[in-house]
PDB file of C-alpha atoms in Angstrom:
ATOM      1  CA  LEU A   1      -0.075   0.115  -0.138  1.00  0.00           C
ATOM      2  CA  GLY A   2       1.085   3.286  -0.809  1.00  0.00           C
ATOM      3  CA  PRO A   3       1.057   6.987   1.386  1.00  0.00           C
ATOM      4  CA  GLU A   4      -2.708   6.964  -0.025  1.00  0.00           C
ATOM      5  CA  ALA A   5      -3.525   4.415   2.791  1.00  0.00           C
ATOM      6  CA  SER A   6      -1.328   5.768   5.239  1.00  0.00           C
ATOM      7  CA  GLN A   7      -2.313   9.140   5.208  1.00  0.00           C
ATOM      8  CA  GLY A   8      -6.141   7.034   4.997  1.00  0.00           C
ATOM      9  CA  GLY A   9      -5.807   5.995   8.574  1.00  0.00           C
ATOM     10  CA  GLU A  10      -4.713   8.521   9.861  1.00  0.00           C
ATOM     11  CA  ARG A  11      -7.854  10.941   8.797  1.00  0.00           C
ATOM     12  CA  ALA A  12     -10.239   7.655   9.643  1.00  0.00           C
ATOM     13  CA  GLU A  13      -7.918   8.234  13.826  1.00  0.00           C
ATOM     14  CA  GLN A  14      -8.179  11.829  13.274  1.00  0.00           C
ATOM     15  CA  LEU A  15     -12.047  11.591  13.194  1.00  0.00           C
ATOM     16  CA  GLY A  16     -12.347   8.676  15.550  1.00  0.00           C
ATOM     17  CA  ALA A  17     -11.472  11.076  17.621  1.00  0.00           C
ATOM     18  CA  ALA A  18     -13.268  13.994  16.628  1.00  0.00           C
ATOM     19  CA  THR A  19     -16.457  11.867  16.626  1.00  0.00           C
ATOM     20  CA  GLY A  20     -16.022  10.368  20.615  1.00  0.00           C
ATOM     21  CA  ALA A  21     -15.718   6.868  18.326  1.00  0.00           C
ATOM     22  CA  VAL A  22     -12.525   6.132  20.442  1.00  0.00           C
ATOM     23  CA  ALA A  23     -10.536   6.772  22.941  1.00  0.00           C
ATOM     24  CA  VAL A  24      -8.013   9.671  23.359  1.00  0.00           C
ATOM     25  CA  THR A  25      -5.179   9.694  25.391  1.00  0.00           C
ATOM     26  CA  GLY A  26      -2.841  12.621  25.929  1.00  0.00           C
ATOM     27  CA  PRO A  27      -2.028  15.270  28.210  1.00  0.00           C
ATOM     28  CA  GLY A  28      -4.405  18.711  28.513  1.00  0.00           C
ATOM     29  CA  LEU A  29      -6.781  19.731  30.918  1.00  0.00           C
ATOM     30  CA  ARG A  30      -9.150  19.316  33.520  1.00  0.00           C
ATOM     31  CA  VAL A  31     -10.691  21.295  34.794  1.00  0.00           C
ATOM     32  CA  VAL A  32     -12.859  21.266  38.536  1.00  0.00           C
ATOM     33  CA  VAL A  33     -15.835  22.960  39.373  1.00  0.00           C
ATOM     34  CA  ASP A  34     -17.560  22.364  42.770  1.00  0.00           C
ATOM     35  CA  ASP A  35     -20.848  23.679  44.787  1.00  0.00           C
ATOM     36  CA  ALA A  36     -20.182  26.515  47.039  1.00  0.00           C
ATOM     37  CA  PRO A  37     -19.237  25.180  50.172  1.00  0.00           C
ATOM     38  CA  ASP A  38     -22.619  26.404  51.918  1.00  0.00           C
ATOM     39  CA  ALA A  39     -24.686  25.738  48.078  1.00  0.00           C
ATOM     40  CA  ARG A  40     -25.325  22.037  49.842  1.00  0.00           C
ATOM     41  CA  ALA A  41     -26.767  22.833  53.685  1.00  0.00           C
ATOM     42  CA  ASP A  42     -27.602  25.541  55.932  1.00  0.00           C
ATOM     43  CA  ALA A  43     -27.467  25.539  59.336  1.00  0.00           C
ATOM     44  CA  SER A  44     -30.383  23.040  59.796  1.00  0.00           C
ATOM     45  CA  GLY A  45     -28.895  21.178  56.852  1.00  0.00           C
ATOM     46  CA  SER A  46     -31.055  20.861  54.402  1.00  0.00           C
ATOM     47  CA  PRO A  47     -30.377  22.002  51.395  1.00  0.00           C
ATOM     48  CA  ARG A  48     -34.494  23.204  51.413  1.00  0.00           C
ATOM     49  CA  THR A  49     -34.904  25.790  54.134  1.00  0.00           C
ATOM     50  CA  ASP A  50     -32.078  27.915  52.795  1.00  0.00           C
ATOM     51  CA  ALA A  51     -33.452  30.162  49.145  1.00  0.00           C
ATOM     52  CA  GLN A  52     -29.161  32.027  48.828  1.00  0.00           C
ATOM     53  CA  ALA A  53     -27.471  28.158  49.457  1.00  0.00           C
ATOM     54  CA  ASP A  54     -29.126  27.970  45.606  1.00  0.00           C
ATOM     55  CA  LEU A  55     -26.983  30.301  44.127  1.00  0.00           C
ATOM     56  CA  GLY A  56     -23.763  28.711  44.245  1.00  0.00           C
ATOM     57  CA  ARG A  57     -25.140  25.023  43.248  1.00  0.00           C
ATOM     58  CA  VAL A  58     -23.473  24.278  39.490  1.00  0.00           C
ATOM     59  CA  ARG A  59     -25.411  24.218  37.171  1.00  0.00           C
ATOM     60  CA  ASP A  60     -25.276  22.684  33.354  1.00  0.00           C
ATOM     61  CA  ARG A  61     -25.333  26.237  31.423  1.00  0.00           C
ATOM     62  CA  ASP A  62     -22.585  26.987  34.389  1.00  0.00           C
ATOM     63  CA  LEU A  63     -20.950  23.218  32.836  1.00  0.00           C
ATOM     64  CA  GLN A  64     -21.797  23.663  29.392  1.00  0.00           C
ATOM     65  CA  VAL A  65     -20.558  27.151  28.932  1.00  0.00           C
ATOM     66  CA  VAL A  66     -17.005  25.296  30.512  1.00  0.00           C
ATOM     67  CA  VAL A  67     -17.216  22.711  27.932  1.00  0.00           C
ATOM     68  CA  ASN A  68     -17.711  25.375  24.987  1.00  0.00           C
ATOM     69  CA  GLY A  69     -14.749  27.884  26.310  1.00  0.00           C
ATOM     70  CA  LEU A  70     -12.353  23.751  25.993  1.00  0.00           C
ATOM     71  CA  TRP A  71     -13.868  23.611  22.541  1.00  0.00           C
ATOM     72  CA  SER A  72     -12.543  27.594  21.464  1.00  0.00           C
ATOM     73  CA  ALA A  73      -9.339  27.125  22.942  1.00  0.00           C
ATOM     74  CA  GLY A  74      -8.725  24.022  20.918  1.00  0.00           C
ATOM     75  CA  ALA A  75      -9.792  20.742  22.341  1.00  0.00           C
ATOM     76  CA  GLU A  76      -9.252  17.483  20.221  1.00  0.00           C
ATOM     77  CA  ALA A  77     -11.611  15.441  22.574  1.00  0.00           C
ATOM     78  CA  VAL A  78     -13.803  16.344  25.456  1.00  0.00           C
ATOM     79  CA  ALA A  79     -15.279  14.241  28.756  1.00  0.00           C
ATOM     80  CA  VAL A  80     -17.131  15.292  31.853  1.00  0.00           C
ATOM     81  CA  GLY A  81     -17.816  13.424  34.657  1.00  0.00           C
ATOM     82  CA  GLY A  82     -15.797  10.343  32.304  1.00  0.00           C
ATOM     83  CA  GLN A  83     -19.106  10.496  29.861  1.00  0.00           C
ATOM     84  CA  ARG A  84     -16.993  11.678  26.722  1.00  0.00           C
ATOM     85  CA  LEU A  85     -18.905  14.240  24.059  1.00  0.00           C
ATOM     86  CA  THR A  86     -20.022  14.055  21.103  1.00  0.00           C
ATOM     87  CA  ALA A  87     -22.344  16.020  18.819  1.00  0.00           C
ATOM     88  CA  ARG A  88     -25.092  14.255  20.317  1.00  0.00           C
ATOM     89  CA  THR A  89     -24.177  14.638  24.306  1.00  0.00           C
ATOM     90  CA  ALA A  90     -25.961  17.082  25.569  1.00  0.00           C
ATOM     91  CA  VAL A  91     -25.295  18.518  29.249  1.00  0.00           C
ATOM     92  CA  ARG A  92     -28.245  19.653  30.696  1.00  0.00           C
ATOM     93  CA  GLY A  93     -30.125  19.554  33.863  1.00  0.00           C
ATOM     94  CA  ALA A  94     -33.168  17.140  35.059  1.00  0.00           C
ATOM     95  CA  GLY A  95     -34.311  18.587  38.486  1.00  0.00           C
ATOM     96  CA  GLU A  96     -31.272  19.317  40.826  1.00  0.00           C
ATOM     97  CA  ALA A  97     -29.504  16.383  38.544  1.00  0.00           C
ATOM     98  CA  VAL A  98     -27.051  17.443  35.758  1.00  0.00           C
ATOM     99  CA  LEU A  99     -27.163  14.745  33.767  1.00  0.00           C
ATOM    100  CA  VAL A 100     -24.874  14.269  31.090  1.00  0.00           C
ATOM    101  CA  GLY A 101     -26.076  11.898  28.128  1.00  0.00           C
ATOM    102  CA  TYR A 102     -27.879   9.377  30.497  1.00  0.00           C
ATOM    103  CA  GLN A 103     -25.436  10.245  33.598  1.00  0.00           C
ATOM    104  CA  PRO A 104     -26.446  11.949  36.616  1.00  0.00           C
ATOM    105  CA  LEU A 105     -23.036  13.213  37.762  1.00  0.00           C
ATOM    106  CA  ALA A 106     -22.860  14.835  41.208  1.00  0.00           C
ATOM    107  CA  PRO A 107     -20.499  17.617  42.153  1.00  0.00           C
ATOM    108  CA  PRO A 108     -16.914  18.501  42.081  1.00  0.00           C
ATOM    109  CA  TYR A 109     -17.841  18.096  38.165  1.00  0.00           C
ATOM    110  CA  GLU A 110     -14.674  17.296  36.484  1.00  0.00           C
ATOM    111  CA  VAL A 111     -13.824  17.992  32.881  1.00  0.00           C
ATOM    112  CA  GLU A 112     -10.881  16.801  31.199  1.00  0.00           C
ATOM    113  CA  ALA A 113     -10.038  17.826  27.373  1.00  0.00           C
ATOM    114  CA  VAL A 114      -7.000  16.360  25.870  1.00  0.00           C
ATOM    115  CA  GLY A 115      -4.619  19.028  24.222  1.00  0.00           C
ATOM    116  CA  ASP A 116      -1.141  20.837  24.100  1.00  0.00           C
ATOM    117  CA  PRO A 117      -2.069  21.703  27.403  1.00  0.00           C
ATOM    118  CA  ASP A 118      -0.507  25.402  27.189  1.00  0.00           C
ATOM    119  CA  ALA A 119      -2.368  26.051  24.248  1.00  0.00           C
ATOM    120  CA  LEU A 120      -5.630  24.530  26.245  1.00  0.00           C
ATOM    121  CA  ALA A 121      -5.257  26.923  29.134  1.00  0.00           C
ATOM    122  CA  THR A 122      -3.919  29.959  27.319  1.00  0.00           C
ATOM    123  CA  GLY A 123      -7.318  29.563  25.577  1.00  0.00           C
ATOM    124  CA  PHE A 124      -9.189  28.943  27.672  1.00  0.00           C
ATOM    125  CA  ALA A 125      -8.700  31.818  29.766  1.00  0.00           C
ATOM    126  CA  ARG A 126      -8.857  34.163  27.219  1.00  0.00           C
ATOM    127  CA  SER A 127     -11.955  32.721  26.153  1.00  0.00           C
ATOM    128  CA  ALA A 128     -15.661  33.448  26.804  1.00  0.00           C
ATOM    129  CA  GLY A 129     -15.802  30.490  28.897  1.00  0.00           C
ATOM    130  CA  GLY A 130     -12.642  30.669  30.479  1.00  0.00           C
ATOM    131  CA  ARG A 131     -14.133  34.737  32.663  1.00  0.00           C
ATOM    132  CA  TYR A 132     -17.614  33.284  32.829  1.00  0.00           C
ATOM    133  CA  ALA A 133     -15.478  30.648  35.014  1.00  0.00           C
ATOM    134  CA  ALA A 134     -14.330  33.061  36.971  1.00  0.00           C
ATOM    135  CA  GLY A 135     -17.206  34.368  37.452  1.00  0.00           C
ATOM    136  CA  LEU A 136     -18.549  31.870  39.215  1.00  0.00           C
ATOM    137  CA  ALA A 137     -16.374  32.829  42.502  1.00  0.00           C
ATOM    138  CA  ASP A 138     -18.251  35.657  43.025  1.00  0.00           C
ATOM    139  CA  TYR A 139     -20.878  33.468  44.152  1.00  0.00           C
ATOM    140  CA  GLY A 140     -18.162  30.998  45.989  1.00  0.00           C
ATOM    141  CA  ILE A 141     -17.901  27.865  43.902  1.00  0.00           C
ATOM    142  CA  THR A 142     -14.334  26.455  42.986  1.00  0.00           C
ATOM    143  CA  VAL A 143     -13.118  26.544  38.952  1.00  0.00           C
ATOM    144  CA  ARG A 144      -9.438  25.072  39.678  1.00  0.00           C
ATOM    145  CA  VAL A 145      -8.000  24.222  36.584  1.00  0.00           C
ATOM    146  CA  ASP A 146      -4.560  22.221  36.608  1.00  0.00           C
ATOM    147  CA  GLU A 147      -2.570  21.091  33.166  1.00  0.00           C
ATOM    148  CA  VAL A 148      -2.329  17.263  33.399  1.00  0.00           C
ATOM    149  CA  ASP A 149       0.540  14.878  31.701  1.00  0.00           C
ATOM    150  CA  GLU A 150      -1.087  12.050  30.786  1.00  0.00           C
ATOM    151  CA  LEU A 151      -5.387  12.367  30.123  1.00  0.00           C
ATOM    152  CA  HIS A 152      -7.358   9.275  29.222  1.00  0.00           C
ATOM    153  CA  LEU A 153     -10.965   9.695  28.041  1.00  0.00           C
ATOM    154  CA  PRO A 154     -13.315   7.595  27.444  1.00  0.00           C
ATOM    155  CA  ALA A 155     -14.743   6.493  22.973  1.00  0.00           C
ATOM    156  CA  ALA A 156     -18.528   7.777  23.477  1.00  0.00           C
ATOM    157  CA  ALA A 157     -20.515   5.336  24.651  1.00  0.00           C
ATOM    158  CA  GLY A 158     -23.915   3.973  22.389  1.00  0.00           C
ATOM    159  CA  LEU A 159     -22.223   5.041  19.499  1.00  0.00           C
ATOM    160  CA  ARG A 160     -23.152   2.737  16.488  1.00  0.00           C
ATOM    161  CA  PRO A 161     -23.065   3.905  12.543  1.00  0.00           C
ATOM    162  CA  GLU A 162     -26.855   3.639  10.920  1.00  0.00           C
ATOM    163  CA  ALA A 163     -25.814   4.052   7.306  1.00  0.00           C
ATOM    164  CA  ALA A 164     -22.666   3.647   5.459  1.00  0.00           C
ATOM    165  CA  ARG A 165     -21.344   4.423   2.388  1.00  0.00           C
ATOM    166  CA  VAL A 166     -18.269   3.901   0.554  1.00  0.00           C
ATOM    167  CA  LEU A 167     -17.721   6.537  -1.996  1.00  0.00           C
ATOM    168  CA  ASP A 168     -15.381   7.365  -5.074  1.00  0.00           C
ATOM    169  CA  ALA A 169     -12.627   9.898  -5.830  1.00  0.00           C
ATOM    170  CA  ASP A 170     -15.452  12.522  -6.599  1.00  0.00           C
ATOM    171  CA  GLY A 171     -17.454  12.393  -3.220  1.00  0.00           C
ATOM    172  CA  GLY A 172     -20.356  10.309  -5.340  1.00  0.00           C
ATOM    173  CA  SER A 173     -20.910   7.533  -4.802  1.00  0.00           C
ATOM    174  CA  PRO A 174     -19.868   3.892  -7.142  1.00  0.00           C
ATOM    175  CA  PRO A 175     -22.221   2.509  -9.818  1.00  0.00           C
TER     176      PRO A 175
END
């Protein structure tokens, strides 16, 4: 096989990583977002009796903005709470819970992004997502950003091709 075959293999690997079809390992950033200490309960021990405690709770929207900031900073792959994100993965709220896909998560929330750690850290800090994350401190929410030498992001669960066809060199279907 010629150089085209190796280029095709590299392209397939890139697409697999970008779509979440394959696991990804590499350096990157870990962003840990945690509720404010007083968000879990008031003096009585009940989170339902203190309306102010709710302000310090991490919301699905907070995680969405952090994730988007990492993508815009150049992340090659992202996972939240060990759940790989794809174009079909939702980070959403359901009642008091934050769900990634259909998996409920609990704080602290770990968002991991594979890519060049220096570029990701700089890009994230300058992004709207990074500025938003820094502003969460106003509500007592803690955000810690760490450069990591090696992250292991799993392949996305439930990805299965539903239709596939071979294209000719011009991008059309062969006869």
